[in-house]
CSV table of C-alpha atoms in Angstrom, one decimal:
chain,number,residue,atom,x,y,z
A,502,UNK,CA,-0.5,-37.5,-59.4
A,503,UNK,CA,0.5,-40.4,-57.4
A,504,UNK,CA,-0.5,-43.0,-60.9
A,505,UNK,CA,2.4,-41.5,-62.3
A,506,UNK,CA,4.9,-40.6,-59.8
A,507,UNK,CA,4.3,-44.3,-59.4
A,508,UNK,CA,5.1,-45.6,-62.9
A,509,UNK,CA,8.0,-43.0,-63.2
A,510,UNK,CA,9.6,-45.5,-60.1
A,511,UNK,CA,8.3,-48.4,-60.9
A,512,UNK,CA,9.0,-48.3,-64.9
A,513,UNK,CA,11.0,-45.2,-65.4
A,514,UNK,CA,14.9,-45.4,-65.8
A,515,UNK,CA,17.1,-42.5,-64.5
A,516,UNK,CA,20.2,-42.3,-67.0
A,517,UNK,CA,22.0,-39.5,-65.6
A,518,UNK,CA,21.1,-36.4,-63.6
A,519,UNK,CA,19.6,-34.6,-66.5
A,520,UNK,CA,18.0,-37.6,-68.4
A,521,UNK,CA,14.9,-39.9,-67.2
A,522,UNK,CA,13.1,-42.6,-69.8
A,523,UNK,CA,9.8,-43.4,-69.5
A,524,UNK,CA,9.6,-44.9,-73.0
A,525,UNK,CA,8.0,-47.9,-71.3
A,526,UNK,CA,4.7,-46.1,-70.6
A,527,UNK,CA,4.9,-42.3,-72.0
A,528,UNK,CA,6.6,-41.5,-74.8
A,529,UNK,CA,7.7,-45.0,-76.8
A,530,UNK,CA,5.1,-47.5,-75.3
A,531,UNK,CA,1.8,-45.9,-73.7
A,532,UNK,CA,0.1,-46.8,-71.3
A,533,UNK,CA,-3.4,-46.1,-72.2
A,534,UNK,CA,-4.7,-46.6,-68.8
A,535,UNK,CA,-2.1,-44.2,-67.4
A,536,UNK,CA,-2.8,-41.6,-70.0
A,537,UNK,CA,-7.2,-41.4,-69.4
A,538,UNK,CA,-5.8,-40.8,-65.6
A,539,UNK,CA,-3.7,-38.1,-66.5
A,540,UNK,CA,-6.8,-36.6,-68.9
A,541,UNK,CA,-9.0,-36.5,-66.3
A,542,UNK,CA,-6.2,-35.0,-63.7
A,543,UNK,CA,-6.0,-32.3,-66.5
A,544,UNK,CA,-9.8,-32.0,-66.8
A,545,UNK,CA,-10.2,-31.6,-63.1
A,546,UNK,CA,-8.0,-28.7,-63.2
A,547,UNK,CA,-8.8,-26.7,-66.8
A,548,UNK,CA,-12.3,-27.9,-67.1
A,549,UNK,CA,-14.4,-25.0,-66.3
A,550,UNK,CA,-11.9,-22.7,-67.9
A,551,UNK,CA,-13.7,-22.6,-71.1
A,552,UNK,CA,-10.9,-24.6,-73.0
A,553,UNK,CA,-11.8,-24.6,-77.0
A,554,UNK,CA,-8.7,-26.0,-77.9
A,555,UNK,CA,-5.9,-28.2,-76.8
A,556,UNK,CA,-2.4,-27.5,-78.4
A,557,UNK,CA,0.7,-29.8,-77.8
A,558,UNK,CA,3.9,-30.8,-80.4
A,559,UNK,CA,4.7,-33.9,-82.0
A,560,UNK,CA,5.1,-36.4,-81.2
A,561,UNK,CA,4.8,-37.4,-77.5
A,562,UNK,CA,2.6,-34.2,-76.8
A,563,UNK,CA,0.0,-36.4,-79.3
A,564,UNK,CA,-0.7,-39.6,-76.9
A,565,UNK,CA,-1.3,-36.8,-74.0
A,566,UNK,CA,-3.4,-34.3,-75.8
A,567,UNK,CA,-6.1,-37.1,-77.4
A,568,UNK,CA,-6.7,-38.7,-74.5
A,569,UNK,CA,-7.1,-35.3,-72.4
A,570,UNK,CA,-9.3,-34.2,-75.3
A,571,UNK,CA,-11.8,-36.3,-74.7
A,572,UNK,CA,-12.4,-34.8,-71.4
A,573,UNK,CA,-12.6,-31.6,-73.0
A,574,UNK,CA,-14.5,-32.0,-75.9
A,575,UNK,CA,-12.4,-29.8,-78.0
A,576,UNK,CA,-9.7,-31.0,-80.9
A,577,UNK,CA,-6.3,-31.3,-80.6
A,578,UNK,CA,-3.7,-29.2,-83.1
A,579,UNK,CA,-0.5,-30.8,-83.1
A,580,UNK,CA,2.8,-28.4,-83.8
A,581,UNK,CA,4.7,-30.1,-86.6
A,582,UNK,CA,8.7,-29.9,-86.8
A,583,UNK,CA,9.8,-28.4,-89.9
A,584,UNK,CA,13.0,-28.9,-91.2
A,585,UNK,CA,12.6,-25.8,-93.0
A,586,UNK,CA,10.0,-22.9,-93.4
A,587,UNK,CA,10.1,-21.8,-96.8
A,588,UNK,CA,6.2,-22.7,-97.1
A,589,UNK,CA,3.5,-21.1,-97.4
A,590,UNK,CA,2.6,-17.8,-95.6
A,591,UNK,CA,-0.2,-19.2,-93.5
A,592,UNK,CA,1.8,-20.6,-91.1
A,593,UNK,CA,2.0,-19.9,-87.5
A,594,UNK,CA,6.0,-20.5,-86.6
A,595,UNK,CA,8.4,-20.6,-83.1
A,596,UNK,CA,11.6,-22.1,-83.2
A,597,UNK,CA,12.8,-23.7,-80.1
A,598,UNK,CA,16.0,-25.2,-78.6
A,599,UNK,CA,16.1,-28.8,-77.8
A,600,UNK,CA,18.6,-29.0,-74.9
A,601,UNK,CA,18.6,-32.8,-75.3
A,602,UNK,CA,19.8,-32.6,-79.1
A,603,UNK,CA,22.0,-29.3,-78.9
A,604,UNK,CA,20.1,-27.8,-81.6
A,605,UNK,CA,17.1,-25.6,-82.7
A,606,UNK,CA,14.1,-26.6,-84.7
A,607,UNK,CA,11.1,-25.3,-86.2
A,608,UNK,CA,7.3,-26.1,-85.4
A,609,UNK,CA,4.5,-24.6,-87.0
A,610,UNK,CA,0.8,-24.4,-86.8
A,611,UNK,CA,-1.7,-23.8,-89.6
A,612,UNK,CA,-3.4,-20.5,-89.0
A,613,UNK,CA,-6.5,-22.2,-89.6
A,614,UNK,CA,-6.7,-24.2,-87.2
A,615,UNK,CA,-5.7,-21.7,-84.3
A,616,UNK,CA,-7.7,-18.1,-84.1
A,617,UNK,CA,-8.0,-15.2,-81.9
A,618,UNK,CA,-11.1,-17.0,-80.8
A,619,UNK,CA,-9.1,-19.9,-79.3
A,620,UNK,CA,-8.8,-20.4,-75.4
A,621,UNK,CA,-5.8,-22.9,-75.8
A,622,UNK,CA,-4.6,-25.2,-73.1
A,623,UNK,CA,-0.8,-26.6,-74.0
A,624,UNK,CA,-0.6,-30.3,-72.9
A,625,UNK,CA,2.9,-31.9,-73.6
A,626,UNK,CA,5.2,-34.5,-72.0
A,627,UNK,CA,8.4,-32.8,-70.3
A,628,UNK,CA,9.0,-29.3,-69.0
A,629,UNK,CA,12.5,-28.6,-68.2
A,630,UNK,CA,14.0,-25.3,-69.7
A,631,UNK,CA,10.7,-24.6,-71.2
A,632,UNK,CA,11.8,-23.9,-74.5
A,633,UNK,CA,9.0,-26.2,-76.5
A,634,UNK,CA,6.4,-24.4,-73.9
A,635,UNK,CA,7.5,-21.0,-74.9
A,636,UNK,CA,7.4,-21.7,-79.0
A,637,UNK,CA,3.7,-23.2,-78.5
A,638,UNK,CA,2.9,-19.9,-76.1
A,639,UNK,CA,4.4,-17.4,-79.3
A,640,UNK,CA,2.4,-19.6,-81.4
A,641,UNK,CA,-0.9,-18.5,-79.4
A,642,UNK,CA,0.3,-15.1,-79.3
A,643,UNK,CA,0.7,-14.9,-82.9
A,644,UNK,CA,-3.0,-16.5,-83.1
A,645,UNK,CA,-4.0,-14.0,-80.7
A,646,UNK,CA,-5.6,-17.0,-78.8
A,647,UNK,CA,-6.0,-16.5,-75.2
A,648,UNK,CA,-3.6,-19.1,-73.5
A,649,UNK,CA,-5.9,-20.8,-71.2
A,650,UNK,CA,-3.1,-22.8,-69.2
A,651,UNK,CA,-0.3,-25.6,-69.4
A,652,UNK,CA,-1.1,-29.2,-68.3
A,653,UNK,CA,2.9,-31.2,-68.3
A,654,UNK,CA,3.4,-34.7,-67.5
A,655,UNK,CA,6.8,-34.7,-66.3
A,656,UNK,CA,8.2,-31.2,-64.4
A,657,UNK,CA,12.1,-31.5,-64.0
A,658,UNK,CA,11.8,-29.3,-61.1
A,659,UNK,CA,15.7,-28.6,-60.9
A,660,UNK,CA,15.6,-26.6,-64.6
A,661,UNK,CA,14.2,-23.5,-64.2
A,662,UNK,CA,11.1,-23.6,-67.1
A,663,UNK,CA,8.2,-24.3,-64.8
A,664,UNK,CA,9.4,-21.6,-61.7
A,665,UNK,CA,9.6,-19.2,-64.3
A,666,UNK,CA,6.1,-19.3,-65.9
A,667,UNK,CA,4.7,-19.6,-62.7
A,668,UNK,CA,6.5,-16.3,-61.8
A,669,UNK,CA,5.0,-15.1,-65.3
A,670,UNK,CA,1.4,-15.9,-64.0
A,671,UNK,CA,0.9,-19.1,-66.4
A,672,UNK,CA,-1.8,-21.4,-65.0
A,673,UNK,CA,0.8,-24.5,-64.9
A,674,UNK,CA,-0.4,-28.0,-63.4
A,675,UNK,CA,2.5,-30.5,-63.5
A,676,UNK,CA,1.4,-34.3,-62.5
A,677,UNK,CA,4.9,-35.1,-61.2
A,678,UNK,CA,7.7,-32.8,-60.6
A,679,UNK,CA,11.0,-34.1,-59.6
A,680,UNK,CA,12.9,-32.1,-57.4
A,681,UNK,CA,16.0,-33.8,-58.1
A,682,UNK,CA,17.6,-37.6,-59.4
A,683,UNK,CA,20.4,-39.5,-60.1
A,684,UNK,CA,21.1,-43.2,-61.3
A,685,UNK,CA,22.6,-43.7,-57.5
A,686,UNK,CA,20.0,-42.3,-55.9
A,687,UNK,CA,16.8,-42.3,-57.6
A,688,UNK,CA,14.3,-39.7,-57.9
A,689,UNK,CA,12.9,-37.2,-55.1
A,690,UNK,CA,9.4,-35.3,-56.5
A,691,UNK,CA,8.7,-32.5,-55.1
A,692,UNK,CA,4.8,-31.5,-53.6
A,693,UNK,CA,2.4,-31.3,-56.6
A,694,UNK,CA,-1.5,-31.0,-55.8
A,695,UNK,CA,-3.3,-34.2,-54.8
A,696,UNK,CA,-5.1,-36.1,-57.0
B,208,UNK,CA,-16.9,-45.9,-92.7
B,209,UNK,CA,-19.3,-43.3,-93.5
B,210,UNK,CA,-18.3,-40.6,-91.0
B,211,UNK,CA,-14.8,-40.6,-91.9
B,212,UNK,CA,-15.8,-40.4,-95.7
B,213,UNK,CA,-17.8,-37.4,-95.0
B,214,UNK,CA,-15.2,-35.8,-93.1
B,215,UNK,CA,-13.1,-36.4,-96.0
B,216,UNK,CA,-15.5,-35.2,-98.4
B,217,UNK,CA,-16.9,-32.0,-96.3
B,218,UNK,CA,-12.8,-31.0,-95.1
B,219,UNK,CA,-10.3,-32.8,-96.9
B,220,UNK,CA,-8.5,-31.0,-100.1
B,221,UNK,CA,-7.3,-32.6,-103.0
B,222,UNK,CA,-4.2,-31.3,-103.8
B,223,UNK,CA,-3.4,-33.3,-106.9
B,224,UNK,CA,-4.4,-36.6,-108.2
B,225,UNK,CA,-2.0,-38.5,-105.8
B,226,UNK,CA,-2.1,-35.7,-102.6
B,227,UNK,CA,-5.1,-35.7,-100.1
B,228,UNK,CA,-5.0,-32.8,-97.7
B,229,UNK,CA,-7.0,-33.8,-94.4
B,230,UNK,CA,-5.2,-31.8,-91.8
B,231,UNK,CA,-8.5,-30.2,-90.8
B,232,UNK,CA,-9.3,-33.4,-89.2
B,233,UNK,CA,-6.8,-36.0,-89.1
B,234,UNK,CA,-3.4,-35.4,-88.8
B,235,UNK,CA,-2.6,-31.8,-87.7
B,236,UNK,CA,-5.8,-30.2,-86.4
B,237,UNK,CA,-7.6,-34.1,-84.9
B,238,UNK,CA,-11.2,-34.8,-84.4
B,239,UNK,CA,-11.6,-37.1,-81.2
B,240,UNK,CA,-15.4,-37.5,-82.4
B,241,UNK,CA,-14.1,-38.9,-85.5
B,242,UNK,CA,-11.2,-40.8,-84.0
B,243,UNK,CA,-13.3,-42.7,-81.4
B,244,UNK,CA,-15.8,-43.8,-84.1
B,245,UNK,CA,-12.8,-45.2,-85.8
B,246,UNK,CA,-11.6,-46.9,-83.0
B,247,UNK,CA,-14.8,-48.6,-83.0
B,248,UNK,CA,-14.6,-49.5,-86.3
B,249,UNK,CA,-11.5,-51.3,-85.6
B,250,UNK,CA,-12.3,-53.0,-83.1
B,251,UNK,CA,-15.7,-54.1,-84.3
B,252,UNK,CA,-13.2,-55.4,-87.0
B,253,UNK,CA,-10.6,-57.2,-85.1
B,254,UNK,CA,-12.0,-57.0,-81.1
B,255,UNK,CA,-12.0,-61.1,-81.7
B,256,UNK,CA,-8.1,-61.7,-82.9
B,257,UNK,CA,-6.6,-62.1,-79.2
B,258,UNK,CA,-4.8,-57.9,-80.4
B,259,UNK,CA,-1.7,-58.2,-77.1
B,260,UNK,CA,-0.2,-54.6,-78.8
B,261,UNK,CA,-1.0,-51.7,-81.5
B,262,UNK,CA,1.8,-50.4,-83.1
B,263,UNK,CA,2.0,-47.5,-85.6
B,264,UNK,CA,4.4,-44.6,-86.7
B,265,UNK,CA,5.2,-41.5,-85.5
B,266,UNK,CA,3.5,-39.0,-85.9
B,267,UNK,CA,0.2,-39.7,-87.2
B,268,UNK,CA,-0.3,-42.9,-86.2
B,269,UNK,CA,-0.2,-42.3,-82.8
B,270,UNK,CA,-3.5,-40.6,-81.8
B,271,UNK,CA,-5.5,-43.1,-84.5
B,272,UNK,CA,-3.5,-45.5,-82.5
B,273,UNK,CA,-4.3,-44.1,-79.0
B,274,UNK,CA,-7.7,-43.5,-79.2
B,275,UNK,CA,-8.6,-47.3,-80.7
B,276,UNK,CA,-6.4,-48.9,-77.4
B,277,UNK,CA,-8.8,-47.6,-75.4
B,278,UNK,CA,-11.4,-50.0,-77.1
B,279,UNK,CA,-8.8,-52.9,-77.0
B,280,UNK,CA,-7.2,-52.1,-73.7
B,281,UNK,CA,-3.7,-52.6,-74.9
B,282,UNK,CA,-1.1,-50.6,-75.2
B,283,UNK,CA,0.4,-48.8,-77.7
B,284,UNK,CA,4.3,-48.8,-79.3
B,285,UNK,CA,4.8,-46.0,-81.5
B,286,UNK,CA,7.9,-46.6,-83.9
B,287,UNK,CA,9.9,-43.6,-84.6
B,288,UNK,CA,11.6,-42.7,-87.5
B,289,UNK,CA,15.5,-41.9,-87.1
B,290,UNK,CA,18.3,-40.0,-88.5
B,291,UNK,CA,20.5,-42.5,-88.2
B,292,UNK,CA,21.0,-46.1,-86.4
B,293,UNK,CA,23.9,-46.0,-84.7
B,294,UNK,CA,22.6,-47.0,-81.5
B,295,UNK,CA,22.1,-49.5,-79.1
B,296,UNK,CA,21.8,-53.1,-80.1
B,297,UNK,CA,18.4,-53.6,-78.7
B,298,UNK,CA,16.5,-52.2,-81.3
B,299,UNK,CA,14.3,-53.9,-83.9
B,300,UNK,CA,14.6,-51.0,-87.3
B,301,UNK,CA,13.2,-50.8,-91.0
B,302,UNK,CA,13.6,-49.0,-93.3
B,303,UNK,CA,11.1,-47.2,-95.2
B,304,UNK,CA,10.4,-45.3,-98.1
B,305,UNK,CA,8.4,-42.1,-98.6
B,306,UNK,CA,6.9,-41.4,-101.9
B,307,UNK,CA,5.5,-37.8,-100.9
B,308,UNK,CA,9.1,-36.8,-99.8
B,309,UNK,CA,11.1,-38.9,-102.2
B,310,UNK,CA,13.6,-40.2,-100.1
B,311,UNK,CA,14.4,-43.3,-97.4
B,312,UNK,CA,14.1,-43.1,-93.7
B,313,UNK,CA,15.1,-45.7,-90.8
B,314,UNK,CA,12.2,-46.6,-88.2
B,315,UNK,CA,12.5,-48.3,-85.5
B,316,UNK,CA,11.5,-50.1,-81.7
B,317,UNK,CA,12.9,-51.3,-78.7
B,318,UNK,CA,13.3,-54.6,-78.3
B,319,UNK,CA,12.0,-54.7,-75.0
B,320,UNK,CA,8.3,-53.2,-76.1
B,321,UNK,CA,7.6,-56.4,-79.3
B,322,UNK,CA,8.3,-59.8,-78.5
B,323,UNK,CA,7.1,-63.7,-79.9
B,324,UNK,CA,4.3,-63.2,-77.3
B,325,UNK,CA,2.7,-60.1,-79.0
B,326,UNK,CA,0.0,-60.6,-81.2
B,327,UNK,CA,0.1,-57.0,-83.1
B,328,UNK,CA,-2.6,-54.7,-84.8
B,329,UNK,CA,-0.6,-52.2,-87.0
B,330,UNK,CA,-2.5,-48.8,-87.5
B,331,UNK,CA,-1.7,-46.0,-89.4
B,332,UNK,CA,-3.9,-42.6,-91.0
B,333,UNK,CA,-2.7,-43.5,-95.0
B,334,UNK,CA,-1.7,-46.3,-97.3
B,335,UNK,CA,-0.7,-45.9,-100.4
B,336,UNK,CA,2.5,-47.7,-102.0
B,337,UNK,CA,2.6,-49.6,-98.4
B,338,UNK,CA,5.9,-48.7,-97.2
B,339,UNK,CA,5.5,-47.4,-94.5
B,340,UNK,CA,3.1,-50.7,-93.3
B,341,UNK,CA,6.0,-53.0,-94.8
B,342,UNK,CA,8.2,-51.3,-92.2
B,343,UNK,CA,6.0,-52.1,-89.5
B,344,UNK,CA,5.3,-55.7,-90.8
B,345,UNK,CA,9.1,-56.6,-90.5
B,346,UNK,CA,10.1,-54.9,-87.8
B,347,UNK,CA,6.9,-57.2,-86.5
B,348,UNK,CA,8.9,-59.8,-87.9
B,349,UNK,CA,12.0,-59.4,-86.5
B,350,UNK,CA,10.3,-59.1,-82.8
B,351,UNK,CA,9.0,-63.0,-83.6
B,352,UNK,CA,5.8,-61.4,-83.4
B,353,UNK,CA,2.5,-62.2,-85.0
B,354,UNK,CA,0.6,-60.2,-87.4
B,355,UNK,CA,-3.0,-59.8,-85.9
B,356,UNK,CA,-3.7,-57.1,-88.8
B,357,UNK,CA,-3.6,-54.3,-90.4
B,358,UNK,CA,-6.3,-51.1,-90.2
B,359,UNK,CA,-5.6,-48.1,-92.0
B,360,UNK,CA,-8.0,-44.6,-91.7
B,361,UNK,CA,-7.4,-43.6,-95.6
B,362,UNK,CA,-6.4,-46.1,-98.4
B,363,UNK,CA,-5.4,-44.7,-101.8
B,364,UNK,CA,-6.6,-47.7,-103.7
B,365,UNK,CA,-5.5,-46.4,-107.0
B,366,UNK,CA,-2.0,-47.3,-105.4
B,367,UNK,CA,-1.1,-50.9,-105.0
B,368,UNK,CA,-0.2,-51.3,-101.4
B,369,UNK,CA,-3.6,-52.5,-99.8
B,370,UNK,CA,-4.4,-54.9,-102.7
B,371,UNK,CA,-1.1,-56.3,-102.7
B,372,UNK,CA,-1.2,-56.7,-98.9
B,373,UNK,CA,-4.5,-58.5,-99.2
B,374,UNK,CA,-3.1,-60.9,-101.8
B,375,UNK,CA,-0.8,-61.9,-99.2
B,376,UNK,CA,-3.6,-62.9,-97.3
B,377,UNK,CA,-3.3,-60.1,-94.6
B,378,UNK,CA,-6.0,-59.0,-92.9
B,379,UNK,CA,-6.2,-55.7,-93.9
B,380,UNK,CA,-9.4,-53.1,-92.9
B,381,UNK,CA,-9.2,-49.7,-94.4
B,382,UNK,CA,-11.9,-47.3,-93.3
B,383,UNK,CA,-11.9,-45.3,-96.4
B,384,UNK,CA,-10.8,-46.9,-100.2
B,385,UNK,CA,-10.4,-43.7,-102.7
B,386,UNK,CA,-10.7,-45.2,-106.0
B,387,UNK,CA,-10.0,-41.9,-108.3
B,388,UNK,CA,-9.3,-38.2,-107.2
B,389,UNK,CA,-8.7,-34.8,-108.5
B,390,UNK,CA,-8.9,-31.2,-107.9
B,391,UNK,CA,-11.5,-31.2,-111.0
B,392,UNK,CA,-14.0,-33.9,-109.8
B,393,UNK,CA,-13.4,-34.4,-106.4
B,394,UNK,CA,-13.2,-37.8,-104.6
B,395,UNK,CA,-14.6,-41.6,-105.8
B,396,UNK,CA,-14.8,-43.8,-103.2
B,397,UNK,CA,-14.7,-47.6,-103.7
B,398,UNK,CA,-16.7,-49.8,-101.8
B,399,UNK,CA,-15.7,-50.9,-98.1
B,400,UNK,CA,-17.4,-52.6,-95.4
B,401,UNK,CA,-20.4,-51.3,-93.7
B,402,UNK,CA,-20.1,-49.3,-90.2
């Protein structure tokens, strides 16, 4: 999606050859304008997939999600980050590895408000490893929701997440992927679909 | 507002007389419908106050807050809360204290999304004691910012944060005043303006 790919150069900061901030338009400050765009870029490509429900994680995931919703028509359920899970037993749980922090968290998802009746699309910011992707995707599973696809903002091409749910058969739509960056050299994307 | 009061009515739970449950709609499982009509709201409210910048709170805030931008075509800062401060120095930071979890937490923005220019409309889903608002005010504050106003989705108004804030002579809109609740009888609302 050339919108983004666009603000990704234009406002997007490349700290090392792991790490790229876009707090100025997608995850700190939004960019409202941007985000619609990406909903509809979403919507062109999940729309006639019978999506009931749109899942992502807090917090960043939320900006994405309830704009795309719109689009779809269909709420949002937000995964929440637990410190701990000694709640109650309707709970839905993952746990995933943040590579940025070093450490594994919780997220959970009410049972009520994901079924075996739910086609879920996961919208969220970054995919790099894929870890946050694959606790929402056991979170379906243990729904027994039908995972409809995965909408991403940002692919780090170079980490291995997105080739490997491809591989898996997930029906993955990244807007930008980056192939590779550095602070010296800037950012190469890769070929995405046209929008 | 009338919709949101029904949706409170129809799907929130009242956990105690100080706990409102409405993660059927609002904050874990969201209701675009719902969200967009209270994005009206606010801006039917404030669409004349020269609004440059929403901000709100992670992670909440940030679809009430994405959905009404849309109406004011600005964009959004989302603070987030943080373990600790020892960061850069370009940050603006509160603190703030949570009465549900009993215990102090740091928020903050970059410096480089608030500035004397903005003119700010702070959002957030609850206000009860006002913490979390009083965080937001001075870290609008500290940015030389002004203080367009303040619109809030549920206001506990048997807690003393909104009439305190109104005493102060800030323009506060709150969508939904409870007056008095309880498991037992269920939800009083006090009078708010017409939508």
């Amino acid at each position: 999606m050339e919108l983004l790919k666009h603000c990704i150069r234009e406002k997007g900061t490349v700290v090392s050859s792991g790490v790229l901030k876009v707090d100025a338009f997608l995850n700190h400050q939004l960019d409202v304008s941007l985000l619609n765009e990406m909903g509809k870029a979403f919507y062109a490509h999940f729309g006639h997939k019978g999506i009931t429900k749109i899942l992502t994680i807090e917090a960043s995931g939320i900006a994405i999600a309830v704009i795309a919703a719109q689009y779809f028509n269909v709420p949002v359920v937000f995964a929440k980050k637990a410190q701990s899970l000694n709640l109650a037993g309707d709970l839905l749980t993952s746990q995933v590895y943040s590579f940025t922090k070093q450490r594994s968290y919780d997220v959970m998802v009410s049972k009520r408000f994901l079924t075996a009746e739910d086609n879920v699309l996961i919208l969220d910011d970054f995919l790099a490893e894929g870890s946050a992707c694959r606790g929402l995707m056991e979170i379906c599973h243990k729904a027994g929701a039908t995972l409809g696809g995965v909408g991403i903002a940002v692919e780090k091409g170079f980490q291995q997440g997105g080739q490997l749910l491809r591989q898996e058969g997930v029906d993955l739509l990244s807007l930008a992927v980056i192939e590779a960056m550095s602070p010296e050299q800037g950012i190469a994307f890769g070929v995405t679909q046209q929008f």
